[in-house]
Coordinates of C-alpha atoms and ligand atoms in Angstrom, one line a residue:
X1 CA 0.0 0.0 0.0
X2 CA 1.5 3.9 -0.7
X3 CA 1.1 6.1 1.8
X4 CA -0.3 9.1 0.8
X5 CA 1.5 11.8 2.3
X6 CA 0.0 15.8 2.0
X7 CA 2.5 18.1 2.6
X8 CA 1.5 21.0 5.6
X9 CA 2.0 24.7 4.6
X10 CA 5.5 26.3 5.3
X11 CA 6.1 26.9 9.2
X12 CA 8.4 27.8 12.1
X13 CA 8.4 25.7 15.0
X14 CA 10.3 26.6 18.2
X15 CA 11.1 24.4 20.6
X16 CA 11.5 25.5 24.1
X17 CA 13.4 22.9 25.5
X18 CA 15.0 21.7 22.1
X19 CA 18.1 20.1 24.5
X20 CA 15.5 18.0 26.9
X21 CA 15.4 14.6 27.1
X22 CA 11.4 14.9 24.8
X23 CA 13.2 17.0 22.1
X24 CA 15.9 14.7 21.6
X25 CA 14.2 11.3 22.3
X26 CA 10.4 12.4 20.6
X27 CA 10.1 15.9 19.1
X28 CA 13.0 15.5 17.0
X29 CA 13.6 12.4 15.3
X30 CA 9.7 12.7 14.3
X31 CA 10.0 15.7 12.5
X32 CA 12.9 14.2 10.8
X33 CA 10.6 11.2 9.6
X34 CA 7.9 13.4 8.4
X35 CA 10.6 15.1 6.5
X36 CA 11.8 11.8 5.0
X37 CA 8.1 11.0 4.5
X38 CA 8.2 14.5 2.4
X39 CA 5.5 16.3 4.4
X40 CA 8.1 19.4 5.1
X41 CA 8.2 21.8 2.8
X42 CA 11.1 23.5 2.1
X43 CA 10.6 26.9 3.9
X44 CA 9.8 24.8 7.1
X45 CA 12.3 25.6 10.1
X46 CA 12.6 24.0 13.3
X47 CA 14.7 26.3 16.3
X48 CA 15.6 24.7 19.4
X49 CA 15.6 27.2 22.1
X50 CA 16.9 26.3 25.9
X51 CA 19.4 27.9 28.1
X52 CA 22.1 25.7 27.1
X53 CA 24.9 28.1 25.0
X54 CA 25.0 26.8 21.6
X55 CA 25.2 28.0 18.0
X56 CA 23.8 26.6 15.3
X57 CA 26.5 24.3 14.4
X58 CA 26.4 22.9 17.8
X59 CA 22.6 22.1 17.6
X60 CA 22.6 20.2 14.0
X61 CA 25.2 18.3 15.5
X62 CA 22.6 17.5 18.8
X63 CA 19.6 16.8 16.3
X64 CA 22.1 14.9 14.1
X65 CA 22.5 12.8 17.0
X66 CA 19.3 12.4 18.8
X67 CA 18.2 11.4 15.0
X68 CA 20.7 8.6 14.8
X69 CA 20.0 7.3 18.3
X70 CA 16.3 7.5 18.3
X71 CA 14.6 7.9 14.6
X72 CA 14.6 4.4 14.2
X73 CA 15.2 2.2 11.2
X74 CA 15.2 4.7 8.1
X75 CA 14.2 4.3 4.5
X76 CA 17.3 4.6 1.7
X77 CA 16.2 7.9 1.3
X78 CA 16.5 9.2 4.2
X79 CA 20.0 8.1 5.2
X80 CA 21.0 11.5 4.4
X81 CA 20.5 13.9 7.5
X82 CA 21.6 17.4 5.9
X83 CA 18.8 18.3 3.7
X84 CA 16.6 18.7 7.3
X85 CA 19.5 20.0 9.3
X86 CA 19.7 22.8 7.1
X87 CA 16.5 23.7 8.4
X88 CA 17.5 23.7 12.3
X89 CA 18.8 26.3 13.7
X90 CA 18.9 27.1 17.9
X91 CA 18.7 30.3 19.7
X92 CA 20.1 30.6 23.7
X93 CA 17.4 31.3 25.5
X94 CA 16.1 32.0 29.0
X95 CA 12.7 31.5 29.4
X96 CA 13.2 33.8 32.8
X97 CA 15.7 36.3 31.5
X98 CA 15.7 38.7 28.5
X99 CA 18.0 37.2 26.8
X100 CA 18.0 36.0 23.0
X101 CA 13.9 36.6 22.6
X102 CA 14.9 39.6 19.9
X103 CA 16.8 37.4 18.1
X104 CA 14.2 34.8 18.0
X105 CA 11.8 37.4 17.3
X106 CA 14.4 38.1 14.0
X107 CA 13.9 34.4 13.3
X108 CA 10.2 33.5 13.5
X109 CA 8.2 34.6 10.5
X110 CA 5.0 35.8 11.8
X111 CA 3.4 35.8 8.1
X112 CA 4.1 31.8 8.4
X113 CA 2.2 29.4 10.0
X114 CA 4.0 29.4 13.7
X115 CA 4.5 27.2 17.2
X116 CA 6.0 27.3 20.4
X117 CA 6.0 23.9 21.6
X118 CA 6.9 24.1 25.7
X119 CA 9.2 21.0 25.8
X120 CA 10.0 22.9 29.7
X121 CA 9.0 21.8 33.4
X122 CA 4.8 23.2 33.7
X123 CA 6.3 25.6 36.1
X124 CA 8.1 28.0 33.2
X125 CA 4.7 28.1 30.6
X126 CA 3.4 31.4 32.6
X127 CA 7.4 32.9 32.0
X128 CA 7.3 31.8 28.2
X129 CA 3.9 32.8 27.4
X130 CA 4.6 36.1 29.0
X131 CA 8.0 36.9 26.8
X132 CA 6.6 36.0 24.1
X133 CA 4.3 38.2 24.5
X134 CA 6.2 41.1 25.2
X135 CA 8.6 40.3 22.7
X136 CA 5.3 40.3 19.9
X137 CA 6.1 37.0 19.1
X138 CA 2.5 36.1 19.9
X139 CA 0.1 36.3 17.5
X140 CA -3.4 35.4 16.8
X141 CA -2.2 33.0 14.7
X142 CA 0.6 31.6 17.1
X143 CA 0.1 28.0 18.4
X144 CA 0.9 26.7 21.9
X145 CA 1.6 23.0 22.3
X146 CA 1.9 22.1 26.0
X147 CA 2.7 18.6 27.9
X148 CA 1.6 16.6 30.3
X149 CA 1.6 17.1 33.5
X150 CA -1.1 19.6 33.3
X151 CA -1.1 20.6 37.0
X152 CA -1.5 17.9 40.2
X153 CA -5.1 18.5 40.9
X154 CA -8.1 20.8 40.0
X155 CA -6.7 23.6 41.8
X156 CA -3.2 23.8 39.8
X157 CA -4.9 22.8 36.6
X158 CA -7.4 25.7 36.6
X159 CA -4.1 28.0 37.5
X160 CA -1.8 26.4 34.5
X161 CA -4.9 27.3 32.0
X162 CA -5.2 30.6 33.2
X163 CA -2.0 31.5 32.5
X164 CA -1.8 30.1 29.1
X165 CA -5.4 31.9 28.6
X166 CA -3.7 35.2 29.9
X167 CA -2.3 35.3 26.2
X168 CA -3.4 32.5 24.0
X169 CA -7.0 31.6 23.1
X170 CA -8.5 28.1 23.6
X171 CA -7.7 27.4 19.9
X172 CA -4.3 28.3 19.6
X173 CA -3.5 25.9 23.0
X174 CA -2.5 22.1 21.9
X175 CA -2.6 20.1 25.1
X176 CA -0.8 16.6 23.8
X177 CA -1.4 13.7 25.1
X178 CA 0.3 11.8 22.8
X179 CA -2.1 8.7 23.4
X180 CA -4.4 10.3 21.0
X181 CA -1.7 10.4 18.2
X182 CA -1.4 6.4 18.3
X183 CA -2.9 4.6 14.8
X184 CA -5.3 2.6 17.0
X185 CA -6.8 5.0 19.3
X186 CA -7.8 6.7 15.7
X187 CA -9.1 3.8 14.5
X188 CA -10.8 2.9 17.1
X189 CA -13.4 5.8 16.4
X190 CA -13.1 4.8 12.6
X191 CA -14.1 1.2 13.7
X192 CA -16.7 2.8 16.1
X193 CA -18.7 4.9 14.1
X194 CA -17.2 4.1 10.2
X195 CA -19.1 0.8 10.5
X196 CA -22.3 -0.4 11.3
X197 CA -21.5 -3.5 12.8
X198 CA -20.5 -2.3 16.2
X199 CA -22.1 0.8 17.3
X200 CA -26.1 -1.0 17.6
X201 CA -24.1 -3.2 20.2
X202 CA -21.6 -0.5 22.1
X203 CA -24.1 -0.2 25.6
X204 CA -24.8 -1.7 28.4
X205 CA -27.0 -4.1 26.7
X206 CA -24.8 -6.1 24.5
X207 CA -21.5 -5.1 26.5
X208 CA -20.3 -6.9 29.7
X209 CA -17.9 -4.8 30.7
X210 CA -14.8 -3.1 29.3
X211 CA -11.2 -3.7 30.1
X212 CA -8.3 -0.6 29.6
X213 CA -4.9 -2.1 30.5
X214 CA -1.3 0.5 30.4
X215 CA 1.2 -2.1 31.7
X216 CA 4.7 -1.2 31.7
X217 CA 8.2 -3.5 32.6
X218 CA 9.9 -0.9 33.3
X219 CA 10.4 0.3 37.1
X220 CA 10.0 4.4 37.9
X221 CA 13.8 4.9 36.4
X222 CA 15.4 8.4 36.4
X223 CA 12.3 10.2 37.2
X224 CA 11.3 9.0 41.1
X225 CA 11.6 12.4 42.8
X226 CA 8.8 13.3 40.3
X227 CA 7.0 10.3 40.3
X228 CA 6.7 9.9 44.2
X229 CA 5.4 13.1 44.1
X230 CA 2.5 11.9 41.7
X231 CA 2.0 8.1 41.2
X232 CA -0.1 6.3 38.9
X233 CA -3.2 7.9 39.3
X234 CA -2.0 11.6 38.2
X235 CA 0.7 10.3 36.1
X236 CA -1.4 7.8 34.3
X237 CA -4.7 7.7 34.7
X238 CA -6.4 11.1 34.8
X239 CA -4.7 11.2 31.8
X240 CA -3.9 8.4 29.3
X241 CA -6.5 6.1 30.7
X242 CA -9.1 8.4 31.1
X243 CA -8.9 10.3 27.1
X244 CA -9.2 6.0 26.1
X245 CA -12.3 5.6 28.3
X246 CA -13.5 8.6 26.7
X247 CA -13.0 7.7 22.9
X248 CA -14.3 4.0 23.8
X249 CA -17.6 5.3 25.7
X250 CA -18.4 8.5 23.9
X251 CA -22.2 9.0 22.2
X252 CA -20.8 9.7 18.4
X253 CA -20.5 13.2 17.8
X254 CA -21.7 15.2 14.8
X255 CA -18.6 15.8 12.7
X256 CA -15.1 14.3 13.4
X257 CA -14.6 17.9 14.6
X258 CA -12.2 19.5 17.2
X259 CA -15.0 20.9 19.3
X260 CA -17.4 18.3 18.3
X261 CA -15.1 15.2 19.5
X262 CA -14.5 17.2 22.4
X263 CA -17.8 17.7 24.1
X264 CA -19.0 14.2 23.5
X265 CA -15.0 13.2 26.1
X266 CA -16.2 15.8 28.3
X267 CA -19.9 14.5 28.9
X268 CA -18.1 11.2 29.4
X269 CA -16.0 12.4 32.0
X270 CA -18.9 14.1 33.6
X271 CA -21.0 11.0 34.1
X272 CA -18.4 8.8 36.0
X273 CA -19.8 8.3 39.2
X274 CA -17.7 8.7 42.5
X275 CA -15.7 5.2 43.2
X276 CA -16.0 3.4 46.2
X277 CA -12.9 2.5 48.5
X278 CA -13.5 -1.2 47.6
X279 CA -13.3 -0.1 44.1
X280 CA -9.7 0.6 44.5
X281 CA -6.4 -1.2 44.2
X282 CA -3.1 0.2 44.8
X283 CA 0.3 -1.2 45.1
X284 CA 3.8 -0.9 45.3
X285 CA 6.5 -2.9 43.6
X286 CA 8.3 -4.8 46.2
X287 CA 12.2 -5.4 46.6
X288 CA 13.4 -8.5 45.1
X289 CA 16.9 -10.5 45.9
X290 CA 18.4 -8.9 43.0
X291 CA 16.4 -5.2 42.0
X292 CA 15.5 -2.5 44.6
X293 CA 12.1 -2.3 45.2
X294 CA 9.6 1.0 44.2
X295 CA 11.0 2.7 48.0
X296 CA 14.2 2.2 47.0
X297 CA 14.2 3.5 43.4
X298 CA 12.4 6.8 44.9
X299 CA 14.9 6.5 47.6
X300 CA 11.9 7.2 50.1
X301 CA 11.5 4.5 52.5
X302 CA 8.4 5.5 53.7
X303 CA 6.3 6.2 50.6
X304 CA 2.8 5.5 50.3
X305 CA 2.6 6.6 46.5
X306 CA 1.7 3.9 44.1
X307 CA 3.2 2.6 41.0
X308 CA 0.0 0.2 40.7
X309 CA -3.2 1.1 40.5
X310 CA -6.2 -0.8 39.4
X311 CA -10.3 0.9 39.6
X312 CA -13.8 -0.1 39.0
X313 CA -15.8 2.6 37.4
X314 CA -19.3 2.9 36.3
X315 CA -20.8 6.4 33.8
X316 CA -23.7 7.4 34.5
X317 CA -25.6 7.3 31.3
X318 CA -28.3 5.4 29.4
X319 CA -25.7 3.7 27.3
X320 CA -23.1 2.1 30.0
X321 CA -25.5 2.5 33.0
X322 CA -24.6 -1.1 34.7
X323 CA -21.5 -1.9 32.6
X324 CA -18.3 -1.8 34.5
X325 CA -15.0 -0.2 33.2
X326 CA -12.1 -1.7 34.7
X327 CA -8.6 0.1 34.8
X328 CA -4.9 -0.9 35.6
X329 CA -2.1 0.6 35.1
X330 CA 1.4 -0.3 36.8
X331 CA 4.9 -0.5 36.3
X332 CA 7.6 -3.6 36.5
X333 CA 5.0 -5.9 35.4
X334 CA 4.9 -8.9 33.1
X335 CA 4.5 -7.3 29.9
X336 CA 4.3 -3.8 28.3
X337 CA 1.1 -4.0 27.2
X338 CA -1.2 -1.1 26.2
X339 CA -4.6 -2.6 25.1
X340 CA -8.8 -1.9 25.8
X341 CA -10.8 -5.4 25.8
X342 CA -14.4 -5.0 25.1
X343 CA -16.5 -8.2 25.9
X344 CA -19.9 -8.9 25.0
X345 CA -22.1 -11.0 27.0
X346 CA -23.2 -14.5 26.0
X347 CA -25.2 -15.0 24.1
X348 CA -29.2 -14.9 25.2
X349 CA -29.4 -18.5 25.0
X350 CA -27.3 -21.5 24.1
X351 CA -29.0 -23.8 20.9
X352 CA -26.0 -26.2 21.9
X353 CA -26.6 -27.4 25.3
X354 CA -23.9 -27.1 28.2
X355 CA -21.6 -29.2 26.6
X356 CA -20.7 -26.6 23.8
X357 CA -19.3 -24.5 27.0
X358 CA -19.7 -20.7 27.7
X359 CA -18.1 -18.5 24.6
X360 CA -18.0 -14.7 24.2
X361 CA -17.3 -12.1 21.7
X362 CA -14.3 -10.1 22.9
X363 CA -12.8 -7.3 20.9
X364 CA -9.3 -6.3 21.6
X365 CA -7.6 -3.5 20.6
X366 CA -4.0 -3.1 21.4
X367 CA -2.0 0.0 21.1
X368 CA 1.2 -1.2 21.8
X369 CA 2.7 -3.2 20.9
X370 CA 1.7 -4.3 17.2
X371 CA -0.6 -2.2 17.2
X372 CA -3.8 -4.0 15.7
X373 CA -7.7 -5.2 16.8
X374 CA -8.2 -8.9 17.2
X375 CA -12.2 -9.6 17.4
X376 CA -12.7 -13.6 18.8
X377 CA -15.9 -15.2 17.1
X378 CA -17.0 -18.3 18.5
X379 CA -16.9 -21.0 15.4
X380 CA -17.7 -24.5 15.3
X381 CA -14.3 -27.0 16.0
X382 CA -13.4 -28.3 12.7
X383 CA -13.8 -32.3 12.6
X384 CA -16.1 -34.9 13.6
X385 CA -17.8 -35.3 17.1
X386 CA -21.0 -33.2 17.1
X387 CA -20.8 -29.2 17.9
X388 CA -18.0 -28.3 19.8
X389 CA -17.8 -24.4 20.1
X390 CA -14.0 -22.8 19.8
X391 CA -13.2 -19.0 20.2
X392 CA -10.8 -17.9 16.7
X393 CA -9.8 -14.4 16.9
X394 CA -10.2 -12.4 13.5
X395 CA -6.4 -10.7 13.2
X396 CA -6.3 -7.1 12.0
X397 CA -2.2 -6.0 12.6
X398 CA -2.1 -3.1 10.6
X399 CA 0.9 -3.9 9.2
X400 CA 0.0 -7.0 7.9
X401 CA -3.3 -5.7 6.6
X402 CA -1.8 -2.6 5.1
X403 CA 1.8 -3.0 4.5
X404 CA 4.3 -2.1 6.4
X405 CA 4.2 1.5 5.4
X406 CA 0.9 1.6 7.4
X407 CA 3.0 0.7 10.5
X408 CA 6.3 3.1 9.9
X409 CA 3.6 6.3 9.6
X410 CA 2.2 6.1 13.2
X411 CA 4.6 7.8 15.6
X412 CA 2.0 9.5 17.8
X413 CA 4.3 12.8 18.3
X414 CA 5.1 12.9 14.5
X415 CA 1.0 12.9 13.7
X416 CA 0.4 15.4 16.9
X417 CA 3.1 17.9 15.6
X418 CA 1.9 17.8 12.5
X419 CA -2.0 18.6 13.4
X420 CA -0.4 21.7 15.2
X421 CA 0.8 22.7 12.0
X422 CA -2.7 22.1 10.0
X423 CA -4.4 23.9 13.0
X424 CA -6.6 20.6 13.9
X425 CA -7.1 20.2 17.5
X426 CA -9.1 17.1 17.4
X427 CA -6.4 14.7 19.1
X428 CA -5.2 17.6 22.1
X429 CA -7.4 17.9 25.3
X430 CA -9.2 20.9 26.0
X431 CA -8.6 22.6 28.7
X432 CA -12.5 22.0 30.1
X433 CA -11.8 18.2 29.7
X434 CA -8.6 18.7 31.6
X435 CA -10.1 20.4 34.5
X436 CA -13.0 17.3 34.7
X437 CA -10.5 14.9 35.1
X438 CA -9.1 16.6 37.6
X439 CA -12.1 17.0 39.4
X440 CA -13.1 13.6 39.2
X441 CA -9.9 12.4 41.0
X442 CA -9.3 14.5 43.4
X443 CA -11.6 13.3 45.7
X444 CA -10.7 9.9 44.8
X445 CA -6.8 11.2 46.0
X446 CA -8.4 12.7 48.8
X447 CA -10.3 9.8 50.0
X448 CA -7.1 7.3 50.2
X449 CA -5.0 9.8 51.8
X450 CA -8.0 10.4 54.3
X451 CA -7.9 7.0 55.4
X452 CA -4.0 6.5 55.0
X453 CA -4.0 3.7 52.5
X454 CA -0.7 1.7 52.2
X455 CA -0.3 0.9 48.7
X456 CA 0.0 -3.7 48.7
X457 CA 3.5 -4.7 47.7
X458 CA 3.6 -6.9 44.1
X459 CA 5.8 -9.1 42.6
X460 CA 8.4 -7.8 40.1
X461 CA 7.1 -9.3 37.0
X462 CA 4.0 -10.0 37.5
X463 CA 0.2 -9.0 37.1
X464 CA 0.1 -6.5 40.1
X465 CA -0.9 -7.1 43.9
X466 CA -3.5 -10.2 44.4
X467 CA -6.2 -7.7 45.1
X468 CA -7.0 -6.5 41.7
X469 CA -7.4 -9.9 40.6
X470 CA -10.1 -10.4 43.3
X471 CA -11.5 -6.9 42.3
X472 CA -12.6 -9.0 39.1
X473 CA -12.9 -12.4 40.6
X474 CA -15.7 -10.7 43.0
X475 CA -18.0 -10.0 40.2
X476 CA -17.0 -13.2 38.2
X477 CA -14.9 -11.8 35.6
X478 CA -10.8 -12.3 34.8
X479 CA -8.6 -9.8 33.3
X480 CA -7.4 -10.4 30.2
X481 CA -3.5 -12.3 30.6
X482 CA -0.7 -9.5 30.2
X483 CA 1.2 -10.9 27.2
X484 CA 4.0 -9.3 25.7
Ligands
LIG1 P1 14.4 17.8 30.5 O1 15.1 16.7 29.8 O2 14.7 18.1 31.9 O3 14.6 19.1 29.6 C1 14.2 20.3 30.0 C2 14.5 21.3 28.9 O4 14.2 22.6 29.4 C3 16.0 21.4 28.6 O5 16.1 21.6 27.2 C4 16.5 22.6 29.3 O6 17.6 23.1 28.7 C5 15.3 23.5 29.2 N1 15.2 24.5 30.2 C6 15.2 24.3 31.6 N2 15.1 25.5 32.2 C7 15.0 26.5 31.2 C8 14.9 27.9 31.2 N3 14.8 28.6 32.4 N4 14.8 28.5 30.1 C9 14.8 27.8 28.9 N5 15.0 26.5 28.8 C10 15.1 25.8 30.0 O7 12.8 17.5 30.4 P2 12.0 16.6 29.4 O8 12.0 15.2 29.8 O9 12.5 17.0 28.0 O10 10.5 17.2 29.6 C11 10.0 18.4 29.1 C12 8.5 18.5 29.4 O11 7.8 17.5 28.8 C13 8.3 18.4 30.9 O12 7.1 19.2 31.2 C14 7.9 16.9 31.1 O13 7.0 16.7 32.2 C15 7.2 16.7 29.8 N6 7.2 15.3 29.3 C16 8.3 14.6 29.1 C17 8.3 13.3 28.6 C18 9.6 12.6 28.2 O14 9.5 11.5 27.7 N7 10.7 13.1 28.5 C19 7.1 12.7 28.4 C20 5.9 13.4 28.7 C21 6.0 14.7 29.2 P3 18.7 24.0 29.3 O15 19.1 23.4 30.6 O16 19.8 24.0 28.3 O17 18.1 25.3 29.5

């Protein structure tokens, strides 16, 4: 299959940040792609900015770098790096002194499309939106993209949005989550509302409940004095877990439209019911013989922050009333595993007698890795000896349904970066939904703290603590095996 790729309008985008550890690892290397997939034109520029004294020079040679480390396997054509490093420059910049914002202000071509993308700690957006102001560097036309965290609660969210809105306009603020960017969670609403097979069975009438799993091997690495601060609930769930519930339980909005999409999340979020204590599972990765334990990576022997967390929920609406959502998210476990299981219930009654056994339609759809839907349909065993009923999934890996190409075009930041430039905020929160999230889990925060939960110790490589097995096992369900 050919890609078809459709080049964006000339821009400038400026990095604040361009020497972090997202610009090098994320921001970077996908820009190069969608220059090698030829969606840059050539009057597009790309300035790092950061405090970090460098020229020019010394930042192709960074990019030039962080592109060779992190781009990942590259087509013949685009062995050669120079034709995008011409288009790089950097400008020393403090985004709390005066320095070097006239000579970005020489750079940036205000007649092009332009953005500032805040690659910086949440705590510098109020100093950069304010320069940039002063410095007239922001326009009406002048898009903001901003990162995750978007504040710790309800409180510090509402402040970080009034800031921004202090000089930018809900429609020039991009607010990536970069969840949204992934090829599945797209198709997902293709699936959802580009086909009628689904949709007359997406409620609580057809649906028994609905699985979202985030699992991750990895342990809280470099980042433990921010993650004790936060755990898995701020840094995971209010966030990447919620926009998926959102997408997956959303009424189907008018248009595939920024504002449209949009409302339909929000009402989502606005129906999920409080969740009660029993509802909750938190845990903490426990020490092992050979690897320190979640206190010891955060080097905080008495936290009570977890890297586990696992939730029933239930939305109040005519469509899910009485189907559960379940969530879990958690680090050091079996698998890195991203996926949302939706399973039917059986069906209304069994032609085959009890022998045939209990079969359900279960539609998976993974986001990471190979990213792909599997739908299991319950068929007859091939072969003699009467009706014998055997779930076979039906295998949709993108890239083996659409070529490989299909699977080399979905880096989530490269497809975000590039909406910025066409000016669609479909895939970015608004800041409305960002402020319901928050106020949906606060209390939920406030409630474990209240009663001075202690997270349960898990096993390194495993599925998480024993409780949020039983948190299914209670109402007769399983979750679905973490497989890498
Ligand atoms: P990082 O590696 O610590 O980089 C921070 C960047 O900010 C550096 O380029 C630094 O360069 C620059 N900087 C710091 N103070 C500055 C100042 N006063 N003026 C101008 N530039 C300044 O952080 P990061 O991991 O790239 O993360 C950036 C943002 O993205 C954070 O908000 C983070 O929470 C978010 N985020 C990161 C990831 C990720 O995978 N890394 C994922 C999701 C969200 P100088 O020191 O040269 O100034």
């Amino acid at each position: 299959m050919v890609s078809r790729v459709i080049p964006v309008e000339p821009f400038d985008l400026v990095i604040f940040g361009g020497t972090g550890d997202l610009a090098r690892r994320k921001i970077l290397p996908g820009l190069f792609r969608r220059y090698c997939a030829g969606q840059m034109p050539p009057e597009a520029q790309v300035i790092g900015a950061a405090r970090s004294d460098m020229d020019d020079s010394g930042y192709r040679d960074f990019v030039r770098d962080a592109i060779t480390e992190f781009a990942g396997p590259l087509s013949d054509e685009c062995q050669q790096v120079d034709g995008f490093l011409d288009r790089v420059g950097y400008v020393t910049i403090d985004a709390q002194g005066e320095g070097g914002w006239a000579e970005l202000k020489d750079r940036v071509r205000a007649e092009l499309v332009h953005a500032y993308y805040f690659s910086v700690a949440p705590s510098l957006f109020g100093d950069i939106a304010e320069r940039l102001h002063l410095h007239g560097l922001a326009g009406d036309d002048s898009r903001i993209v901003v990162e995750k965290p978007f504040g710790k609660d309800l409180d510090s969210a509402r402040a970080l949005n009034a800031t921004l809105a202090k000089h930018f306009d809900e429609h020039q603020i991009y607010r990536i989550d970069h969840y949204l960017g992934k090829e599945t969670v797209q198709n997902l609403m293709a699936v959802r509302f580009g086909n009628v097979l689904f949709e007359p069975l997406w409620n609580a009438q057809y649906v028994d409940h609905i699985q979202i799993t985030v699992a991750e091997t990895v342990g809280v690495g470099g980042r433990g004095g921010y993650y004790d601060t936060s755990g898995a609930m701020r840094d995971m769930v209010q966030n990447h877990l919620m926009q998926l519930l959102c997408l997956i339980a959303m009424e189907p909005p008018a248009k595939f439209e920024p504002d449209a999409v949009r409302d339909e999340k929000l009402k989502v979020i606005r129906a999920l019911e409080p969740v009660e204590p029993h509802h909750i599972v938190r845990g903490q990765y426990d020490k092992t013989a050979d690897a320190p334990g979640y206190r010891q990576d955060v080097e905080n022997p008495r936290s009570f922050t977890e890297s586990f967390l696992a939730l029933k929920l239930h939305i109040s609406n005519w469509r899910w009333a009485g189907t559960p959502f379940y969530l879990r998210t958690g680090k050091k476990l079996k698998a890195r595993t991203s996926e949302i299981v939706v399973v039917f219930k059986d069906a209304p009654h069994s032609i085959f007698g009890a022998d045939a056994g209990r079969h359900r339609n279960v539609l998976a759809i993974r986001l990471q890795p190979n990213e792909g839907m599997t739908l299991d349909v319950t068929i007859k065993e091939p072969g003699p000896g009467g009706m014998r009923l055997v779930d076979v999934p039906l295998d949709m890996t993108f890239a083996d349904a659409l070529g490989p190409e299909a699977e080399q075009a979905t880096e989530a930041y490269e497809r975000l970066i590039m909406d910025v430039i066409r000016g669609n905020q479909t895939l970015f929160m608004r800041g409305d939904e960002v402020e319901a999230a928050w106020a949906w889990t606060d209390p939920i925060i406030a409630g474990w703290t209240a009663r001075s939960d202690v997270p349960k110790p898990y096993d390194q490589g495993g599925s998480g603590p024993e409780d949020s097995l039983m948190l299914m096992h209670r109402d007769g369900r399983r979750w679905r095996e973490l497989k890498a």
